[in-house]
Structure formats: structure tokens, C-alpha cells
PDB file of C-alpha atoms in Angstrom:
ATOM      1  CA  MET A 200      13.426  12.361 -16.601  1.00  0.00           C
ATOM      2  CA  ALA A 201      16.573  13.821 -17.495  1.00  0.00           C
ATOM      3  CA  GLY A 202      18.207  12.549 -20.663  1.00  0.00           C
ATOM      4  CA  ARG A 203      14.870  11.737 -22.150  1.00  0.00           C
ATOM      5  CA  LYS A 204      13.415  12.965 -25.701  1.00  0.00           C
ATOM      6  CA  PRO A 205      10.375  14.495 -25.242  1.00  0.00           C
ATOM      7  CA  LEU A 206       7.931  13.329 -27.932  1.00  0.00           C
ATOM      8  CA  LEU A 207       6.301  15.866 -30.693  1.00  0.00           C
ATOM      9  CA  TYR A 208       2.979  15.253 -33.287  1.00  0.00           C
ATOM     10  CA  GLY A 209       4.467  13.916 -36.130  1.00  0.00           C
ATOM     11  CA  HIS A 210       7.064  11.855 -34.388  1.00  0.00           C
ATOM     12  CA  LYS A 211       7.002   7.779 -34.942  1.00  0.00           C
ATOM     13  CA  VAL A 212       7.003   5.636 -32.070  1.00  0.00           C
ATOM     14  CA  ALA A 213       5.942   1.780 -31.016  1.00  0.00           C
ATOM     15  CA  LEU A 214       3.945   0.647 -28.194  1.00  0.00           C
ATOM     16  CA  PHE A 215       5.579  -2.166 -25.593  1.00  0.00           C
ATOM     17  CA  TYR A 216       3.273  -3.948 -23.672  1.00  0.00           C
ATOM     18  CA  GLU A 217       4.479  -6.256 -20.712  1.00  0.00           C
ATOM     19  CA  GLY A 218       1.932  -8.140 -18.579  1.00  0.00           C
ATOM     20  CA  LYS A 219       1.812  -9.751 -15.309  1.00  0.00           C
ATOM     21  CA  PRO A 220       2.529 -13.107 -14.853  1.00  0.00           C
ATOM     22  CA  THR A 221      -0.797 -15.156 -13.977  1.00  0.00           C
ATOM     23  CA  LYS A 222      -1.646 -18.480 -12.674  1.00  0.00           C
ATOM     24  CA  SER A 223      -1.440 -19.937 -15.573  1.00  0.00           C
ATOM     25  CA  GLN A 224       1.604 -18.358 -17.029  1.00  0.00           C
ATOM     26  CA  THR A 225       4.322 -17.698 -14.622  1.00  0.00           C
ATOM     27  CA  HIS A 226       6.387 -16.173 -17.424  1.00  0.00           C
ATOM     28  CA  GLN A 227       5.551 -12.146 -18.240  1.00  0.00           C
ATOM     29  CA  ARG A 228       4.087 -11.646 -22.009  1.00  0.00           C
ATOM     30  CA  MET A 229       5.287  -8.988 -23.757  1.00  0.00           C
ATOM     31  CA  GLY A 230       6.067  -7.588 -27.452  1.00  0.00           C
ATOM     32  CA  TYR A 231       5.147  -5.038 -29.143  1.00  0.00           C
ATOM     33  CA  LEU A 232       1.484  -3.961 -30.710  1.00  0.00           C
ATOM     34  CA  GLN A 233       1.401  -3.961 -33.990  1.00  0.00           C
ATOM     35  CA  SER A 234      -1.266  -4.813 -37.029  1.00  0.00           C
ATOM     36  CA  THR A 235       0.537  -7.560 -39.504  1.00  0.00           C
ATOM     37  CA  TRP A 236      -1.667  -7.293 -42.589  1.00  0.00           C
ATOM     38  CA  SER A 237      -4.788  -5.703 -44.513  1.00  0.00           C
ATOM     39  CA  THR A 238      -6.664  -6.831 -47.280  1.00  0.00           C
ATOM     40  CA  GLY A 239      -6.599  -3.510 -48.703  1.00  0.00           C
ATOM     41  CA  PRO A 240      -6.878   0.589 -48.407  1.00  0.00           C
ATOM     42  CA  GLN A 241     -10.596   0.029 -47.161  1.00  0.00           C
ATOM     43  CA  SER A 242     -10.630  -2.428 -45.400  1.00  0.00           C
ATOM     44  CA  SER A 243      -9.700  -3.308 -41.859  1.00  0.00           C
ATOM     45  CA  ALA A 244      -6.653  -5.086 -40.143  1.00  0.00           C
ATOM     46  CA  PRO A 245      -6.344  -6.187 -36.488  1.00  0.00           C
ATOM     47  CA  ILE A 246      -4.097  -4.937 -33.858  1.00  0.00           C
ATOM     48  CA  GLY A 247      -2.406  -7.328 -31.344  1.00  0.00           C
ATOM     49  CA  MET A 248       0.996  -8.786 -29.964  1.00  0.00           C
ATOM     50  CA  THR A 249       3.081 -11.706 -30.669  1.00  0.00           C
ATOM     51  CA  GLU A 250       5.228 -12.583 -27.781  1.00  0.00           C
ATOM     52  CA  LEU A 251       8.748 -11.585 -27.672  1.00  0.00           C
ATOM     53  CA  ARG A 252      11.172 -13.750 -25.093  1.00  0.00           C
ATOM     54  CA  SER A 253      13.004 -10.544 -23.649  1.00  0.00           C
ATOM     55  CA  ARG A 254      12.576  -6.442 -23.848  1.00  0.00           C
ATOM     56  CA  ASP A 255      15.593  -6.638 -25.690  1.00  0.00           C
ATOM     57  CA  SER A 256      14.209  -8.372 -28.736  1.00  0.00           C
ATOM     58  CA  THR A 257      12.156  -6.655 -31.713  1.00  0.00           C
ATOM     59  CA  PRO A 258       9.880  -8.606 -34.134  1.00  0.00           C
ATOM     60  CA  ALA A 259      11.419  -9.764 -37.641  1.00  0.00           C
ATOM     61  CA  ASN A 260       8.320  -7.063 -39.325  1.00  0.00           C
ATOM     62  CA  PHE A 261       9.136  -4.273 -37.195  1.00  0.00           C
ATOM     63  CA  GLU A 262       7.579  -1.758 -39.108  1.00  0.00           C
ATOM     64  CA  SER A 263       4.667  -3.321 -38.742  1.00  0.00           C
ATOM     65  CA  CYS A 264       4.967  -2.035 -35.057  1.00  0.00           C
ATOM     66  CA  ILE A 265       5.179   1.613 -36.105  1.00  0.00           C
ATOM     67  CA  PHE A 266       2.628   4.273 -35.601  1.00  0.00           C
ATOM     68  CA  GLU A 267       2.851   8.303 -36.255  1.00  0.00           C
ATOM     69  CA  ILE A 268       0.937  10.507 -33.163  1.00  0.00           C
ATOM     70  CA  ILE A 269      -0.801  13.105 -34.858  1.00  0.00           C
ATOM     71  CA  SER A 270      -3.255  15.721 -33.563  1.00  0.00           C
ATOM     72  CA  GLY A 271      -6.817  14.402 -31.884  1.00  0.00           C
ATOM     73  CA  ASP A 272      -8.335  17.723 -32.539  1.00  0.00           C
ATOM     74  CA  GLY A 273     -11.133  18.291 -35.527  1.00  0.00           C
ATOM     75  CA  ASP A 274     -11.098  16.334 -38.826  1.00  0.00           C
ATOM     76  CA  LEU A 275      -9.137  13.175 -38.927  1.00  0.00           C
ATOM     77  CA  LYS A 276      -7.701  14.228 -43.126  1.00  0.00           C
ATOM     78  CA  GLN A 277      -7.081  17.726 -41.565  1.00  0.00           C
ATOM     79  CA  ALA A 278      -5.223  16.495 -38.527  1.00  0.00           C
ATOM     80  CA  GLN A 279      -3.108  14.181 -41.243  1.00  0.00           C
ATOM     81  CA  GLY A 280      -2.000  16.949 -43.038  1.00  0.00           C
ATOM     82  CA  LYS A 281      -1.255  19.466 -40.482  1.00  0.00           C
ATOM     83  CA  LYS A 282       2.172  19.909 -39.366  1.00  0.00           C
ATOM     84  CA  ILE A 283       2.810  21.065 -35.290  1.00  0.00           C
ATOM     85  CA  ASN A 284       5.738  21.649 -33.903  1.00  0.00           C
ATOM     86  CA  GLU A 285       4.000  20.880 -30.804  1.00  0.00           C
ATOM     87  CA  GLU A 286       4.871  18.465 -27.546  1.00  0.00           C
ATOM     88  CA  ILE A 287       2.773  16.054 -26.393  1.00  0.00           C
ATOM     89  CA  LYS A 288       1.483  16.137 -23.091  1.00  0.00           C
ATOM     90  CA  PHE A 289      -0.436  14.080 -20.730  1.00  0.00           C
ATOM     91  CA  GLY A 290      -4.126  14.636 -20.994  1.00  0.00           C
ATOM     92  CA  HIS A 291      -3.739  15.869 -24.783  1.00  0.00           C
ATOM     93  CA  ASN A 292      -6.256  14.282 -27.713  1.00  0.00           C
ATOM     94  CA  ILE A 293      -3.919  12.459 -29.838  1.00  0.00           C
ATOM     95  CA  ARG A 294      -4.309   9.857 -33.155  1.00  0.00           C
ATOM     96  CA  LEU A 295      -2.039   7.070 -33.736  1.00  0.00           C
ATOM     97  CA  ILE A 296      -1.865   6.600 -37.093  1.00  0.00           C
ATOM     98  CA  HIS A 297      -0.379   2.907 -38.429  1.00  0.00           C
ATOM     99  CA  VAL A 298       2.876   3.787 -40.717  1.00  0.00           C
ATOM    100  CA  SER A 299       2.825   1.212 -43.236  1.00  0.00           C
ATOM    101  CA  GLN A 300      -1.182   1.194 -43.844  1.00  0.00           C
ATOM    102  CA  GLY A 301      -1.511   4.906 -43.621  1.00  0.00           C
ATOM    103  CA  LYS A 302      -4.631   3.932 -41.341  1.00  0.00           C
ATOM    104  CA  PRO A 303      -5.403   5.207 -38.122  1.00  0.00           C
ATOM    105  CA  LEU A 304      -6.099   2.877 -34.624  1.00  0.00           C
ATOM    106  CA  CYS A 305      -9.459   2.879 -33.712  1.00  0.00           C
ATOM    107  CA  CYS A 306     -11.841   1.471 -30.843  1.00  0.00           C
ATOM    108  CA  SER A 307     -15.491   0.017 -31.673  1.00  0.00           C
ATOM    109  CA  LYS A 308     -18.154   2.284 -29.654  1.00  0.00           C
ATOM    110  CA  LYS A 309     -20.625  -0.542 -30.400  1.00  0.00           C
ATOM    111  CA  ARG A 310     -18.623  -4.080 -31.427  1.00  0.00           C
ATOM    112  CA  THR A 311     -16.488  -6.100 -28.343  1.00  0.00           C
ATOM    113  CA  GLY A 312     -13.441  -7.721 -28.718  1.00  0.00           C
ATOM    114  CA  THR A 313     -13.014 -11.545 -29.999  1.00  0.00           C
ATOM    115  CA  ALA A 314     -10.865 -12.756 -27.151  1.00  0.00           C
ATOM    116  CA  ASP A 315     -12.694 -11.104 -24.526  1.00  0.00           C
ATOM    117  CA  LYS A 316     -16.077  -9.642 -24.896  1.00  0.00           C
ATOM    118  CA  ASN A 317     -16.442  -7.215 -21.994  1.00  0.00           C
ATOM    119  CA  CYS A 318     -13.527  -5.283 -24.209  1.00  0.00           C
ATOM    120  CA  LYS A 319     -14.071  -2.656 -26.818  1.00  0.00           C
ATOM    121  CA  ARG A 320     -12.852  -4.215 -30.312  1.00  0.00           C
ATOM    122  CA  VAL A 321     -10.087  -2.721 -31.615  1.00  0.00           C
ATOM    123  CA  THR A 322      -8.589  -2.090 -35.371  1.00  0.00           C
ATOM    124  CA  ILE A 323      -7.004  -0.389 -38.088  1.00  0.00           C
ATOM    125  CA  GLU A 324      -9.687   1.262 -39.613  1.00  0.00           C
ATOM    126  CA  PRO A 325      -9.706   3.333 -43.061  1.00  0.00           C
ATOM    127  CA  ALA A 326     -11.076   6.954 -43.194  1.00  0.00           C
ATOM    128  CA  ASN A 327     -13.914   5.948 -44.602  1.00  0.00           C
ATOM    129  CA  GLY A 328     -18.097   7.451 -43.321  1.00  0.00           C
ATOM    130  CA  SER A 329     -18.113   4.555 -41.130  1.00  0.00           C
ATOM    131  CA  LEU A 330     -15.034   5.461 -38.917  1.00  0.00           C
ATOM    132  CA  ARG A 331     -17.219   9.169 -37.363  1.00  0.00           C
ATOM    133  CA  ARG A 332     -20.347   6.693 -37.060  1.00  0.00           C
ATOM    134  CA  GLU A 333     -18.911   3.222 -35.832  1.00  0.00           C
ATOM    135  CA  TRP A 334     -15.728   3.903 -34.368  1.00  0.00           C
ATOM    136  CA  THR A 335     -13.466   6.743 -32.415  1.00  0.00           C
ATOM    137  CA  SER A 336      -9.724   7.360 -33.449  1.00  0.00           C
ATOM    138  CA  LYS A 337      -9.067   9.660 -30.892  1.00  0.00           C
ATOM    139  CA  TRP A 338      -7.422   8.399 -27.836  1.00  0.00           C
ATOM    140  CA  ARG A 339      -6.456  10.304 -24.578  1.00  0.00           C
ATOM    141  CA  ILE A 340      -2.801   9.857 -23.438  1.00  0.00           C
ATOM    142  CA  ALA A 341      -2.427   9.774 -19.879  1.00  0.00           C
ATOM    143  CA  PRO A 342       0.052   8.818 -17.546  1.00  0.00           C
ATOM    144  CA  ARG A 343       0.498   5.391 -15.944  1.00  0.00           C
ATOM    145  CA  TYR A 344       1.067   5.931 -12.380  1.00  0.00           C
ATOM    146  CA  GLN A 345       0.243   9.123 -10.590  1.00  0.00           C
ATOM    147  CA  VAL A 346       3.807  10.326  -9.938  1.00  0.00           C
ATOM    148  CA  ARG A 347       3.260  11.906 -13.510  1.00  0.00           C
ATOM    149  CA  GLY A 348       0.347  14.617 -14.001  1.00  0.00           C
ATOM    150  CA  GLU A 349      -1.472  15.883 -16.936  1.00  0.00           C
ATOM    151  CA  GLY A 350       0.233  18.708 -18.030  1.00  0.00           C
ATOM    152  CA  GLU A 351       4.057  17.114 -18.311  1.00  0.00           C
ATOM    153  CA  LYS A 352       5.503  16.513 -21.058  1.00  0.00           C
ATOM    154  CA  VAL A 353       5.264  12.959 -22.967  1.00  0.00           C
ATOM    155  CA  CYS A 354       8.966  11.123 -23.080  1.00  0.00           C
ATOM    156  CA  ASP A 355      10.550   8.517 -25.363  1.00  0.00           C
ATOM    157  CA  GLY A 356      10.166   5.119 -22.731  1.00  0.00           C
ATOM    158  CA  ASP A 357       7.156   6.825 -20.385  1.00  0.00           C
ATOM    159  CA  GLU A 358       4.867   4.336 -19.115  1.00  0.00           C
ATOM    160  CA  ILE A 359       1.289   5.662 -20.316  1.00  0.00           C
ATOM    161  CA  THR A 360      -2.384   4.629 -21.056  1.00  0.00           C
ATOM    162  CA  LEU A 361      -4.488   5.222 -24.053  1.00  0.00           C
ATOM    163  CA  GLN A 362      -7.793   5.961 -23.416  1.00  0.00           C
ATOM    164  CA  PRO A 363     -10.517   6.153 -26.431  1.00  0.00           C
ATOM    165  CA  ILE A 364     -12.551   8.595 -26.439  1.00  0.00           C
ATOM    166  CA  LEU A 365     -15.787   6.948 -26.191  1.00  0.00           C
ATOM    167  CA  SER A 366     -19.559   7.727 -24.302  1.00  0.00           C
ATOM    168  CA  CYS A 367     -19.349   4.872 -21.976  1.00  0.00           C
ATOM    169  CA  ALA A 368     -17.137   4.509 -18.969  1.00  0.00           C
ATOM    170  CA  PRO A 369     -13.544   4.723 -19.373  1.00  0.00           C
ATOM    171  CA  HIS A 370     -11.842   2.378 -21.150  1.00  0.00           C
ATOM    172  CA  MET A 371      -7.726   1.550 -21.614  1.00  0.00           C
ATOM    173  CA  LEU A 372      -5.739  -0.031 -24.535  1.00  0.00           C
ATOM    174  CA  SER A 373      -4.621  -3.390 -23.290  1.00  0.00           C
ATOM    175  CA  VAL A 374      -3.982  -7.353 -24.281  1.00  0.00           C
ATOM    176  CA  ALA A 375      -5.803 -10.151 -23.507  1.00  0.00           C
ATOM    177  CA  ASP A 376      -4.064 -13.130 -22.026  1.00  0.00           C
ATOM    178  CA  LEU A 377      -4.851 -15.700 -24.531  1.00  0.00           C
ATOM    179  CA  PRO A 378      -4.542 -15.951 -27.679  1.00  0.00           C
ATOM    180  CA  VAL A 379      -6.751 -15.725 -31.188  1.00  0.00           C
ATOM    181  CA  ARG A 380      -7.914 -19.674 -31.658  1.00  0.00           C
ATOM    182  CA  GLY A 381      -5.484 -21.006 -33.750  1.00  0.00           C
ATOM    183  CA  SER A 382      -2.776 -18.401 -33.897  1.00  0.00           C
ATOM    184  CA  HIS A 383      -0.042 -16.947 -31.691  1.00  0.00           C
ATOM    185  CA  PHE A 384      -1.408 -13.783 -31.700  1.00  0.00           C
ATOM    186  CA  LEU A 385      -2.481 -12.084 -28.514  1.00  0.00           C
ATOM    187  CA  GLU A 386      -5.589  -9.525 -29.276  1.00  0.00           C
ATOM    188  CA  ALA A 387      -5.298  -6.046 -28.575  1.00  0.00           C
ATOM    189  CA  SER A 388      -8.644  -4.698 -27.116  1.00  0.00           C
ATOM    190  CA  ALA A 389      -9.983  -1.752 -24.852  1.00  0.00           C
ATOM    191  CA  ALA A 390     -10.728  -3.103 -21.664  1.00  0.00           C
ATOM    192  CA  PRO A 391     -12.566  -1.340 -18.622  1.00  0.00           C
ATOM    193  CA  LYS A 392     -10.588  -0.251 -15.723  1.00  0.00           C
ATOM    194  CA  ASP A 393     -11.643  -3.300 -13.683  1.00  0.00           C
ATOM    195  CA  ALA A 394     -10.199  -5.811 -16.034  1.00  0.00           C
ATOM    196  CA  ARG A 395      -9.281  -9.463 -14.986  1.00  0.00           C
ATOM    197  CA  ASP A 396      -7.553 -11.755 -16.838  1.00  0.00           C
ATOM    198  CA  ASN A 397      -8.440 -15.396 -17.269  1.00  0.00           C
ATOM    199  CA  ASP A 398      -7.620 -16.288 -13.962  1.00  0.00           C
ATOM    200  CA  GLY A 399      -9.053 -13.444 -11.905  1.00  0.00           C
ATOM    201  CA  GLY A 400      -5.955 -11.028 -11.651  1.00  0.00           C
ATOM    202  CA  ARG A 401      -6.523  -7.514 -12.488  1.00  0.00           C
ATOM    203  CA  ARG A 402      -5.002  -7.278 -16.054  1.00  0.00           C
ATOM    204  CA  GLU A 403      -2.313  -5.032 -17.116  1.00  0.00           C
ATOM    205  CA  LEU A 404      -3.843  -1.538 -18.767  1.00  0.00           C
ATOM    206  CA  GLY A 405      -0.235   0.375 -18.933  1.00  0.00           C
ATOM    207  CA  LEU A 406       2.146   0.920 -21.895  1.00  0.00           C
ATOM    208  CA  THR A 407       5.872   1.686 -22.414  1.00  0.00           C
ATOM    209  CA  ILE A 408       5.817   4.247 -25.050  1.00  0.00           C
ATOM    210  CA  LYS A 409       9.051   3.904 -27.582  1.00  0.00           C
ATOM    211  CA  ALA A 410      10.627   6.327 -29.747  1.00  0.00           C
ATOM    212  CA  TYR A 411      11.318   4.916 -32.954  1.00  0.00           C
ATOM    213  CA  ASP A 412      11.757   7.904 -35.555  1.00  0.00           C
ATOM    214  CA  THR A 413      12.107  11.227 -34.021  1.00  0.00           C
ATOM    215  CA  GLU A 414      14.598  13.219 -36.422  1.00  0.00           C
ATOM    216  CA  GLU A 415      12.459  16.489 -37.094  1.00  0.00           C
ATOM    217  CA  ALA A 416      14.602  17.198 -40.352  1.00  0.00           C
ATOM    218  CA  ALA A 417      14.997  14.886 -43.016  1.00  0.00           C
ATOM    219  CA  GLY A 418      18.664  13.383 -44.165  1.00  0.00           C
ATOM    220  CA  GLU A 419      19.769  13.659 -40.722  1.00  0.00           C
ATOM    221  CA  SER A 420      19.912  10.170 -40.492  1.00  0.00           C
ATOM    222  CA  LEU A 421      19.600   7.139 -42.669  1.00  0.00           C
ATOM    223  CA  ARG A 422      16.154   5.828 -43.586  1.00  0.00           C
ATOM    224  CA  GLY A 423      14.647   2.769 -44.944  1.00  0.00           C
ATOM    225  CA  GLY A 424      13.572   4.163 -48.297  1.00  0.00           C
ATOM    226  CA  ASP A 425      16.404   5.886 -48.563  1.00  0.00           C
ATOM    227  CA  CYS A 426      18.328   5.959 -52.365  1.00  0.00           C
ATOM    228  CA  ILE A 427      22.201   5.577 -51.589  1.00  0.00           C
ATOM    229  CA  MET A 428      25.177   3.851 -53.058  1.00  0.00           C
ATOM    230  CA  LEU A 429      27.872   1.807 -51.619  1.00  0.00           C
ATOM    231  CA  TYR A 430      31.577   2.368 -52.101  1.00  0.00           C
ATOM    232  CA  HIS A 431      34.182  -0.001 -51.293  1.00  0.00           C
ATOM    233  CA  LYS A 432      37.044   2.466 -49.818  1.00  0.00           C
ATOM    234  CA  GLU A 433      39.885  -0.126 -49.569  1.00  0.00           C
ATOM    235  CA  LEU A 434      39.534  -1.724 -53.334  1.00  0.00           C
ATOM    236  CA  LYS A 435      38.222   1.702 -54.470  1.00  0.00           C
ATOM    237  CA  GLY A 436      34.917   0.817 -56.507  1.00  0.00           C
ATOM    238  CA  TYR A 437      31.421   1.283 -56.258  1.00  0.00           C
ATOM    239  CA  LEU A 438      28.243  -1.687 -55.838  1.00  0.00           C
ATOM    240  CA  VAL A 439      26.770  -1.888 -59.046  1.00  0.00           C
ATOM    241  CA  GLY A 440      24.473  -4.000 -60.709  1.00  0.00           C
ATOM    242  CA  ASN A 441      24.867  -5.876 -64.188  1.00  0.00           C
ATOM    243  CA  PRO A 442      22.142  -5.237 -66.471  1.00  0.00           C
ATOM    244  CA  GLU A 443      22.183  -8.356 -68.194  1.00  0.00           C
ATOM    245  CA  LEU A 444      22.002 -10.473 -65.215  1.00  0.00           C
ATOM    246  CA  PRO A 445      19.394  -8.537 -62.825  1.00  0.00           C
ATOM    247  CA  LEU A 446      20.392 -10.659 -59.904  1.00  0.00           C
ATOM    248  CA  GLN A 447      24.012 -10.425 -60.159  1.00  0.00           C
ATOM    249  CA  VAL A 448      26.277  -7.319 -58.110  1.00  0.00           C
ATOM    250  CA  MET A 449      29.193  -6.540 -58.770  1.00  0.00           C
ATOM    251  CA  LEU A 450      32.253  -4.212 -57.739  1.00  0.00           C
ATOM    252  CA  GLN A 451      33.156  -1.768 -60.499  1.00  0.00           C
ATOM    253  CA  LEU A 452      36.866  -0.177 -59.573  1.00  0.00           C
ATOM    254  CA  ASP A 453      37.516   3.408 -60.496  1.00  0.00           C
ATOM    255  CA  ALA A 454      40.972   1.844 -61.837  1.00  0.00           C
ATOM    256  CA  THR A 455      39.456  -0.537 -64.440  1.00  0.00           C
ATOM    257  CA  ARG A 456      36.584   1.409 -65.628  1.00  0.00           C
ATOM    258  CA  GLY A 457      37.115   2.462 -69.030  1.00  0.00           C
ATOM    259  CA  ALA A 458      36.527   6.075 -70.435  1.00  0.00           C
ATOM    260  CA  ASP A 459      33.699   4.684 -72.456  1.00  0.00           C
ATOM    261  CA  GLU A 460      31.894   2.025 -69.853  1.00  0.00           C
ATOM    262  CA  GLU A 461      28.984   3.621 -67.554  1.00  0.00           C
ATOM    263  CA  ASP A 462      29.332   6.170 -65.019  1.00  0.00           C
ATOM    264  CA  PRO A 463      28.598   4.180 -61.244  1.00  0.00           C
ATOM    265  CA  HIS A 464      26.730   6.970 -60.402  1.00  0.00           C
ATOM    266  CA  GLN A 465      23.888   6.034 -62.589  1.00  0.00           C
ATOM    267  CA  SER A 466      20.364   4.255 -62.221  1.00  0.00           C
ATOM    268  CA  ASN A 467      22.480   0.288 -61.848  1.00  0.00           C
ATOM    269  CA  ALA A 468      24.775   1.805 -58.539  1.00  0.00           C
ATOM    270  CA  MET A 469      21.477   3.149 -56.948  1.00  0.00           C
ATOM    271  CA  PHE A 470      19.966   0.745 -54.139  1.00  0.00           C
ATOM    272  CA  ILE A 471      16.887   1.191 -51.631  1.00  0.00           C
ATOM    273  CA  VAL A 472      17.641   0.553 -47.943  1.00  0.00           C
ATOM    274  CA  GLU A 473      15.606  -1.520 -46.357  1.00  0.00           C
ATOM    275  CA  TRP A 474      15.579  -2.498 -42.814  1.00  0.00           C
ATOM    276  CA  GLU A 475      15.949  -6.405 -41.788  1.00  0.00           C
ATOM    277  CA  ASP A 476      16.824  -8.131 -38.513  1.00  0.00           C
ATOM    278  CA  PRO A 477      20.944  -8.260 -38.114  1.00  0.00           C
ATOM    279  CA  LEU A 478      20.700 -11.402 -36.496  1.00  0.00           C
ATOM    280  CA  GLN A 479      18.688 -12.758 -39.286  1.00  0.00           C
ATOM    281  CA  VAL A 480      20.860 -11.603 -41.826  1.00  0.00           C
ATOM    282  CA  MET A 481      24.190 -12.618 -39.955  1.00  0.00           C
ATOM    283  CA  LEU A 482      22.833 -15.949 -39.431  1.00  0.00           C
ATOM    284  CA  GLN A 483      22.116 -16.195 -43.294  1.00  0.00           C
ATOM    285  CA  LEU A 484      25.723 -15.328 -43.937  1.00  0.00           C
ATOM    286  CA  ASP A 485      27.189 -18.288 -41.708  1.00  0.00           C
ATOM    287  CA  ALA A 486      24.861 -20.619 -43.100  1.00  0.00           C
ATOM    288  CA  THR A 487      26.075 -19.717 -46.689  1.00  0.00           C
ATOM    289  CA  ARG A 488      29.541 -18.895 -46.335  1.00  0.00           C
ATOM    290  CA  GLY A 489      31.638 -22.510 -46.914  1.00  0.00           C
ATOM    291  CA  ALA A 490      34.768 -23.203 -44.830  1.00  0.00           C
ATOM    292  CA  ASP A 491      37.391 -22.174 -46.860  1.00  0.00           C
ATOM    293  CA  GLU A 492      35.469 -19.178 -47.804  1.00  0.00           C
ATOM    294  CA  GLU A 493      36.704 -15.558 -46.532  1.00  0.00           C
ATOM    295  CA  ASP A 494      34.965 -14.207 -43.468  1.00  0.00           C
ATOM    296  CA  PRO A 495      32.375 -10.958 -43.970  1.00  0.00           C
ATOM    297  CA  HIS A 496      33.567  -9.217 -41.024  1.00  0.00           C
ATOM    298  CA  GLN A 497      37.045  -8.693 -42.738  1.00  0.00           C
ATOM    299  CA  SER A 498      38.052  -5.070 -44.566  1.00  0.00           C
ATOM    300  CA  ASN A 499      37.089  -6.189 -48.055  1.00  0.00           C
ATOM    301  CA  ALA A 500      33.052  -6.439 -46.294  1.00  0.00           C
ATOM    302  CA  MET A 501      33.359  -2.499 -45.484  1.00  0.00           C
ATOM    303  CA  PHE A 502      31.547  -0.209 -47.725  1.00  0.00           C
ATOM    304  CA  ILE A 503      31.018   4.062 -47.602  1.00  0.00           C
ATOM    305  CA  VAL A 504      27.520   5.243 -47.611  1.00  0.00           C
ATOM    306  CA  GLU A 505      27.203   7.694 -50.166  1.00  0.00           C
ATOM    307  CA  TRP A 506      23.878  10.402 -50.527  1.00  0.00           C
ATOM    308  CA  GLU A 507      22.563  10.792 -54.298  1.00  0.00           C
ATOM    309  CA  ASP A 508      19.339  12.622 -55.163  1.00  0.00           C
ATOM    310  CA  PRO A 509      16.569  10.511 -54.162  1.00  0.00           C
ATOM    311  CA  LEU A 510      14.781  11.447 -57.517  1.00  0.00           C
ATOM    312  CA  GLN A 511      17.099  10.203 -59.624  1.00  0.00           C
TER     313      GLN A 511
END
């Protein structure tokens, strides 16, 4: 366990699932649990997995896979507003809040899964009156294998199981081996311990918990949504937006800017960081760059990130 960072309440994580090969599927099904859409703040959203080709790849909309871990004790609203500088340990009851939607991962007390009627339905649910009556947002985190025990720290990369707090026999968060009809989306649900896949084999009930953001103090690293400026070090100029042509961006050099011209530190030089798959960006660059145009990997495509007050 040396070198792996313990997870604290408030940390953001992703849940990776890797199924076993079956008779009808020789490849391993793997991917991150994600919730890709919701019709509004008071509506539920499905949770599931879109298959990836390898363990090292990530989905294009990775933000839909991120959950914040909060305490499973007490009322949900109180737990969301409470900051706990405490390590998560096996045996704790936790809640997982979907970061993009701001709603908890829940398991139904009565409803069954869409793909497997022997499982309990799992969705992202709004925090309204029906949550307490029909759903549970509390999950018990346990080690996947018996080499780890209750009371030990949960660390980045650990193999875990998530058990919804239900009055019935124990269930564990898992992924169906067949997609929802008409899509490539594999439904997540809470399966009983003896759950079987469609070929009769035992279903995989373990997950890998992966840290996404474990910075304890804001501002220590560049994050999506941060306000930055882009300064060209070699040409000594800021990248600014053209107020007359909103879609045009130009480089305003310090040497050519007159005393009466606008300070590049104003709002038209502020950019919001939005994360994109770097492989997709590079493909776009190569596809749009003509054969006679300069390689974007050269020095004149390099910028220095400078911080600016986000309130501006």
C-alpha cells in the first residue's frame, strides 16, 4: 500500500468496473460508471457504463464519471454541507454525489433493474421527499478481497465493493453483461451476492476506486472552471479575444500595445479552462492544419499559464 494516497471525505473519485469474460463474450468488459444525462434538477438519471477498449483509456465526457465522497451518517443535506477532514475506512457508510448533477447515487428499496430483474435499480436521484421513502443514498464500502479488513484505510486504486444499506439480503453495485435495448449502455444495478451473468457464470461484483481530485486546498493545481490568462513567452504577448469579432482570438504583443490601448488583463483576455480529451484535440489540429502550415508543436504554440482573480 506504500505510495498510494488515502482517500478523505470530500475527495472526488471515479469508479472503474472490469467484468469477467463469458462464453458469449471473450473480451473483458471494462469502463467507468457514469451518468450521462438528466432532464432537470428534480428528475432521476440512469447510471451505467459504456465499454472502453483498455484500462488506460477514458471516456470523452469523463466529467460524467466523477463522484464526491461524503459521509453516510445523518441527513443528506447536513452531510453535503459538512466538511470532514477524515480518512475513509473500510466498513464506513458513505454517500457518492454525482459532481456534474449534484445528486446522490441511490439504490431503490423496491424497484428492480431494467436489464436484470433479480437486481435492485440504481440511479442518480434528486434529494426530495421520495428519496427517504423509496431510495437509499447510503452505501457501505468494503474490501473486494479478504486480504484487506474493516478499519483499514481506503486508498486510491483499491478494489472495493459498494453495498446499499437495505433491509433485505446484501446486494453489491455491479454492471449488467448485456446493454440496454437500442444502446451500448450497460446498466448498473445492485446485484445479490450469488448473481449470475447470462451465461450462468458468477457476476463480477468488485470495483476499483480511482482518485480524480485529492487536492486539499483550492488553487494548488489547474482545474476545470478556473480563470486563466495565456501569455506567449517567446513573442511576449497575451492571447486576447477580439470584442468586434467574438469568435476571433488574437495575440496582443506588449511591444505593439499603445498607452491608450486596452490592458490585456481585462475581461477579453480571460479564459475558462474546460477539459477535453487531448487525443481528440490533437486529431482536430492535424485535420484542420494544411500541409504548408506550421507544426503546432513548435515554440510559438506554447503558452504560460498565469493566475488571475476568478472574481474578475
